[in-house]
PDB file of C-alpha atoms and ligand atoms in Angstrom:
ATOM      1  CA  MET A 226      29.698  82.807 104.967  1.00 79.00           C
ATOM      2  CA  ALA A 227      27.685  83.192 101.810  1.00 94.00           C
ATOM      3  CA  VAL A 228      24.456  81.349 101.124  1.00 98.00           C
ATOM      4  CA  GLU A 229      24.991  79.391  97.900  1.00 98.00           C
ATOM      5  CA  ARG A 230      23.110  76.962  95.697  1.00 98.00           C
ATOM      6  CA  THR A 231      24.660  73.868  94.156  1.00 98.00           C
ATOM      7  CA  LEU A 232      23.475  71.174  91.767  1.00 99.00           C
ATOM      8  CA  SER A 233      23.320  67.619  93.098  1.00 99.00           C
ATOM      9  CA  ILE A 234      22.567  64.443  91.164  1.00 99.00           C
ATOM     10  CA  ILE A 235      21.755  61.144  92.834  1.00 99.00           C
ATOM     11  CA  LYS A 236      23.149  58.809  90.174  1.00 99.00           C
ATOM     12  CA  PRO A 237      21.657  55.622  88.684  1.00 99.00           C
ATOM     13  CA  ASP A 238      23.682  53.247  90.895  1.00 99.00           C
ATOM     14  CA  ALA A 239      22.044  54.863  93.935  1.00 99.00           C
ATOM     15  CA  THR A 240      18.464  55.210  92.658  1.00 99.00           C
ATOM     16  CA  GLN A 241      18.637  51.563  91.517  1.00 98.00           C
ATOM     17  CA  ARG A 242      19.528  50.506  95.099  1.00 98.00           C
ATOM     18  CA  ASN A 243      16.726  52.646  96.617  1.00 98.00           C
ATOM     19  CA  LEU A 244      19.162  55.005  98.354  1.00 99.00           C
ATOM     20  CA  THR A 245      17.500  58.358  97.553  1.00 98.00           C
ATOM     21  CA  GLY A 246      16.107  58.818 101.047  1.00 98.00           C
ATOM     22  CA  LYS A 247      19.310  57.747 102.796  1.00 98.00           C
ATOM     23  CA  ILE A 248      21.378  60.167 100.676  1.00 99.00           C
ATOM     24  CA  ASN A 249      18.883  62.960 101.305  1.00 99.00           C
ATOM     25  CA  SER A 250      19.279  62.347 105.039  1.00 99.00           C
ATOM     26  CA  TYR A 251      23.061  62.911 104.746  1.00 99.00           C
ATOM     27  CA  ILE A 252      22.389  66.138 102.821  1.00 99.00           C
ATOM     28  CA  GLU A 253      19.913  67.465 105.374  1.00 98.00           C
ATOM     29  CA  ALA A 254      22.042  66.394 108.346  1.00 98.00           C
ATOM     30  CA  ALA A 255      24.856  68.513 106.859  1.00 98.00           C
ATOM     31  CA  GLY A 256      22.634  71.600 107.070  1.00 98.00           C
ATOM     32  CA  LEU A 257      21.869  71.764 103.362  1.00 98.00           C
ATOM     33  CA  ARG A 258      18.275  72.428 102.285  1.00 98.00           C
ATOM     34  CA  ILE A 259      16.809  70.639  99.246  1.00 98.00           C
ATOM     35  CA  VAL A 260      15.101  73.590  97.503  1.00 98.00           C
ATOM     36  CA  ALA A 261      14.344  71.750  94.224  1.00 98.00           C
ATOM     37  CA  GLN A 262      14.186  68.068  93.350  1.00 98.00           C
ATOM     38  CA  LYS A 263      12.938  65.845  90.530  1.00 98.00           C
ATOM     39  CA  ARG A 264      13.430  62.300  89.314  1.00 98.00           C
ATOM     40  CA  ILE A 265      14.195  62.048  85.594  1.00 98.00           C
ATOM     41  CA  HIS A 266      15.730  59.655  83.092  1.00 98.00           C
ATOM     42  CA  LEU A 267      18.439  61.479  81.139  1.00 98.00           C
ATOM     43  CA  THR A 268      18.628  61.086  77.386  1.00 98.00           C
ATOM     44  CA  ARG A 269      22.005  60.509  75.775  1.00 98.00           C
ATOM     45  CA  PRO A 270      22.146  64.073  74.338  1.00 98.00           C
ATOM     46  CA  GLN A 271      21.289  65.504  77.760  1.00 98.00           C
ATOM     47  CA  ALA A 272      23.998  63.465  79.507  1.00 98.00           C
ATOM     48  CA  GLU A 273      26.563  64.353  76.826  1.00 98.00           C
ATOM     49  CA  ALA A 274      25.701  68.039  77.190  1.00 98.00           C
ATOM     50  CA  PHE A 275      25.820  67.967  80.983  1.00 98.00           C
ATOM     51  CA  TYR A 276      29.255  66.279  81.017  1.00 98.00           C
ATOM     52  CA  ALA A 277      30.631  68.117  77.942  1.00 97.00           C
ATOM     53  CA  VAL A 278      33.544  69.395  80.073  1.00 96.00           C
ATOM     54  CA  HIS A 279      34.767  65.766  80.255  1.00 97.00           C
ATOM     55  CA  LYS A 280      34.365  64.912  76.562  1.00 98.00           C
ATOM     56  CA  GLU A 281      38.103  64.463  75.987  1.00 98.00           C
ATOM     57  CA  ARG A 282      38.514  62.181  79.003  1.00 98.00           C
ATOM     58  CA  SER A 283      39.017  58.447  78.401  1.00 97.00           C
ATOM     59  CA  PHE A 284      35.990  57.585  80.541  1.00 98.00           C
ATOM     60  CA  PHE A 285      33.515  59.960  78.823  1.00 98.00           C
ATOM     61  CA  GLY A 286      31.686  57.266  76.830  1.00 98.00           C
ATOM     62  CA  GLU A 287      31.215  54.934  79.754  1.00 98.00           C
ATOM     63  CA  LEU A 288      30.239  57.848  82.002  1.00 98.00           C
ATOM     64  CA  VAL A 289      27.433  58.817  79.611  1.00 98.00           C
ATOM     65  CA  ASP A 290      26.319  55.163  79.295  1.00 98.00           C
ATOM     66  CA  PHE A 291      26.205  54.936  83.094  1.00 98.00           C
ATOM     67  CA  MET A 292      24.292  58.195  83.570  1.00 98.00           C
ATOM     68  CA  ILE A 293      21.534  57.082  81.177  1.00 98.00           C
ATOM     69  CA  SER A 294      21.356  53.516  82.543  1.00 98.00           C
ATOM     70  CA  GLY A 295      18.533  54.366  84.960  1.00 98.00           C
ATOM     71  CA  PRO A 296      16.728  57.235  86.639  1.00 98.00           C
ATOM     72  CA  VAL A 297      18.543  60.028  88.434  1.00 99.00           C
ATOM     73  CA  VAL A 298      17.325  62.517  91.024  1.00 99.00           C
ATOM     74  CA  VAL A 299      18.458  66.060  90.278  1.00 99.00           C
ATOM     75  CA  GLN A 300      18.412  68.540  93.136  1.00 98.00           C
ATOM     76  CA  ILE A 301      19.360  72.046  94.106  1.00 99.00           C
ATOM     77  CA  LEU A 302      20.887  72.334  97.570  1.00 99.00           C
ATOM     78  CA  GLU A 303      21.028  75.640  99.428  1.00 98.00           C
ATOM     79  CA  GLY A 304      23.055  76.669 102.442  1.00 98.00           C
ATOM     80  CA  ASP A 305      26.151  78.395 103.775  1.00 98.00           C
ATOM     81  CA  ASN A 306      29.053  77.531 101.457  1.00 98.00           C
ATOM     82  CA  ALA A 307      26.801  74.906  99.855  1.00 98.00           C
ATOM     83  CA  ILE A 308      29.179  74.145  96.975  1.00 98.00           C
ATOM     84  CA  THR A 309      32.174  73.253  99.145  1.00 98.00           C
ATOM     85  CA  ARG A 310      30.028  71.845 101.927  1.00 98.00           C
ATOM     86  CA  TYR A 311      28.348  69.356  99.587  1.00 99.00           C
ATOM     87  CA  ARG A 312      31.685  68.305  98.078  1.00 98.00           C
ATOM     88  CA  GLU A 313      32.792  67.508 101.649  1.00 98.00           C
ATOM     89  CA  VAL A 314      29.626  65.511 102.344  1.00 98.00           C
ATOM     90  CA  MET A 315      30.025  63.621  99.031  1.00 99.00           C
ATOM     91  CA  GLY A 316      33.620  62.560  99.669  1.00 98.00           C
ATOM     92  CA  ALA A 317      36.375  61.829  97.148  1.00 98.00           C
ATOM     93  CA  THR A 318      35.504  60.810  93.571  1.00 98.00           C
ATOM     94  CA  ASN A 319      36.920  57.320  94.164  1.00 98.00           C
ATOM     95  CA  PRO A 320      35.149  55.835  97.210  1.00 98.00           C
ATOM     96  CA  ALA A 321      38.372  54.009  98.077  1.00 98.00           C
ATOM     97  CA  ASN A 322      39.784  57.440  98.949  1.00 98.00           C
ATOM     98  CA  ALA A 323      36.645  58.888 100.575  1.00 98.00           C
ATOM     99  CA  ALA A 324      36.612  59.890 104.232  1.00 98.00           C
ATOM    100  CA  ASP A 325      34.510  58.081 106.806  1.00 98.00           C
ATOM    101  CA  GLY A 326      30.931  59.315 107.074  1.00 98.00           C
ATOM    102  CA  THR A 327      30.763  60.651 103.516  1.00 98.00           C
ATOM    103  CA  ILE A 328      28.098  59.585 101.021  1.00 99.00           C
ATOM    104  CA  ARG A 329      30.622  57.999  98.674  1.00 99.00           C
ATOM    105  CA  LYS A 330      32.404  56.126 101.482  1.00 98.00           C
ATOM    106  CA  ASP A 331      29.122  54.727 102.752  1.00 98.00           C
ATOM    107  CA  PHE A 332      27.272  54.054  99.479  1.00 98.00           C
ATOM    108  CA  ALA A 333      29.430  54.287  96.328  1.00 98.00           C
ATOM    109  CA  ILE A 334      30.458  51.143  94.473  1.00 98.00           C
ATOM    110  CA  ASP A 335      33.526  52.353  92.523  1.00 98.00           C
ATOM    111  CA  VAL A 336      35.044  55.421  90.844  1.00 98.00           C
ATOM    112  CA  GLN A 337      32.317  55.473  88.185  1.00 98.00           C
ATOM    113  CA  ASN A 338      29.333  54.213  90.169  1.00 98.00           C
ATOM    114  CA  ASN A 339      29.923  56.802  92.864  1.00 98.00           C
ATOM    115  CA  SER A 340      26.319  57.637  93.750  1.00 99.00           C
ATOM    116  CA  VAL A 341      26.348  61.454  93.599  1.00 99.00           C
ATOM    117  CA  HIS A 342      27.389  64.497  91.601  1.00 98.00           C
ATOM    118  CA  GLY A 343      27.995  67.952  93.042  1.00 99.00           C
ATOM    119  CA  SER A 344      28.994  71.184  91.308  1.00 98.00           C
ATOM    120  CA  ASP A 345      32.649  72.081  91.839  1.00 98.00           C
ATOM    121  CA  ALA A 346      32.633  75.918  91.705  1.00 98.00           C
ATOM    122  CA  PRO A 347      30.230  78.895  91.671  1.00 98.00           C
ATOM    123  CA  GLU A 348      30.428  79.175  87.859  1.00 98.00           C
ATOM    124  CA  THR A 349      29.599  75.504  87.261  1.00 98.00           C
ATOM    125  CA  ALA A 350      26.891  75.576  89.940  1.00 98.00           C
ATOM    126  CA  ALA A 351      25.135  78.417  88.097  1.00 98.00           C
ATOM    127  CA  VAL A 352      25.320  76.636  84.742  1.00 98.00           C
ATOM    128  CA  GLU A 353      24.332  73.238  86.155  1.00 98.00           C
ATOM    129  CA  THR A 354      21.348  74.443  88.199  1.00 98.00           C
ATOM    130  CA  ALA A 355      20.013  76.316  85.155  1.00 98.00           C
ATOM    131  CA  PHE A 356      20.519  73.181  83.026  1.00 98.00           C
ATOM    132  CA  PHE A 357      17.839  71.311  85.004  1.00 98.00           C
ATOM    133  CA  PHE A 358      15.610  73.876  86.752  1.00 98.00           C
ATOM    134  CA  SER A 359      13.695  77.033  85.966  1.00 98.00           C
ATOM    135  CA  GLY A 360      13.128  79.724  88.576  1.00 96.00           C
ATOM    136  CA  VAL A 361       9.594  78.641  89.471  1.00 97.00           C
ATOM    137  CA  GLU A 362      10.850  75.138  90.325  1.00 98.00           C
ATOM    138  CA  ILE A 363      13.213  76.434  93.028  1.00 97.00           C
ATOM    139  CA  VAL A 364      11.472  77.006  96.341  1.00 97.00           C
ATOM    140  CA  GLY A 365      13.774  78.151  99.117  1.00 93.00           C
TER     141      GLY A 365
HETATM  142  P1  ADP B 114      33.565  64.408  90.618  1.00 91.39           P
HETATM  143  O1  ADP B 114      32.216  63.760  90.320  1.00 91.39           O
HETATM  144  O2  ADP B 114      34.091  64.000  91.971  1.00 91.39           O
HETATM  145  O3  ADP B 114      33.561  65.905  90.418  1.00 91.39           O
HETATM  146  P2  ADP B 114      34.985  64.209  88.067  1.00 91.39           P
HETATM  147  O4  ADP B 114      34.340  65.519  87.710  1.00 91.39           O
HETATM  148  O5  ADP B 114      36.463  64.102  87.928  1.00 91.39           O
HETATM  149  O6  ADP B 114      34.615  63.772  89.565  1.00 91.39           O
HETATM  150  O7  ADP B 114      34.374  63.052  87.182  1.00 91.39           O
HETATM  151  C1  ADP B 114      33.003  63.045  86.854  1.00 91.39           C
HETATM  152  C2  ADP B 114      32.474  61.637  87.009  1.00 91.39           C
HETATM  153  O8  ADP B 114      33.084  60.785  86.049  1.00 91.39           O
HETATM  154  C3  ADP B 114      32.786  60.964  88.352  1.00 91.39           C
HETATM  155  O9  ADP B 114      31.918  61.340  89.396  1.00 91.39           O
HETATM  156  C4  ADP B 114      32.643  59.495  87.998  1.00 91.39           C
HETATM  157  O10 ADP B 114      31.279  59.074  87.937  1.00 91.39           O
HETATM  158  C5  ADP B 114      33.253  59.477  86.595  1.00 91.39           C
HETATM  159  N1  ADP B 114      34.684  59.175  86.623  1.00 91.39           N
HETATM  160  C6  ADP B 114      35.685  59.967  87.091  1.00 91.39           C
HETATM  161  N2  ADP B 114      36.882  59.370  86.977  1.00 91.39           N
HETATM  162  C7  ADP B 114      36.646  58.158  86.414  1.00 91.39           C
HETATM  163  C8  ADP B 114      37.469  57.063  86.029  1.00 91.39           C
HETATM  164  N3  ADP B 114      38.787  57.105  86.202  1.00 91.39           N
HETATM  165  N4  ADP B 114      36.864  55.983  85.477  1.00 91.39           N
HETATM  166  C9  ADP B 114      35.525  55.936  85.292  1.00 91.39           C
HETATM  167  N5  ADP B 114      34.684  56.945  85.638  1.00 91.39           N
HETATM  168  C10 ADP B 114      35.236  58.038  86.199  1.00 91.39           C
HETATM  169 MG1   MG B 115      33.233  66.990  88.690  1.00 91.39          MG
END
């Protein structure tokens, strides 16, 4: 298994409900190491740029509004197969479809307010981690 890094975001619905620590405990219990982390409030241009891949989707406008509605915690997670592993720990996009014991099953409100983001492939993980962090901010 390859050691990978993936980009995680604890979304505004979760920071607003004081769930950062609880979500971090799910991440660490899954064997993923938080090697970078900061709490920020995204601007609209930043959120639009981060989610540019979804700009043709019907929900793009409300997704951007949601992502700038409060603070987020952006993180880099490191571990064996971290990209796939974190997607498993997150659970399905819609919490109604998420498996028991996943972050979204236990904490998400609905398909939009779904508490966490995780990169979906090595290429997006590389782009997304570089979007938020410079090399000196990543401490493995
Ligand atoms: P994931 O975050 O699981 O990779 P997507 O990349 O498909 O899911 O979507 C990005 C984000 O857009 C989701 O996490 C969610 O916050 C929001 N979203 C996805 N589908 C919908 C929808 N049908 N209605 C509203 N928001 C959605
Ligand atoms: Mg996605």
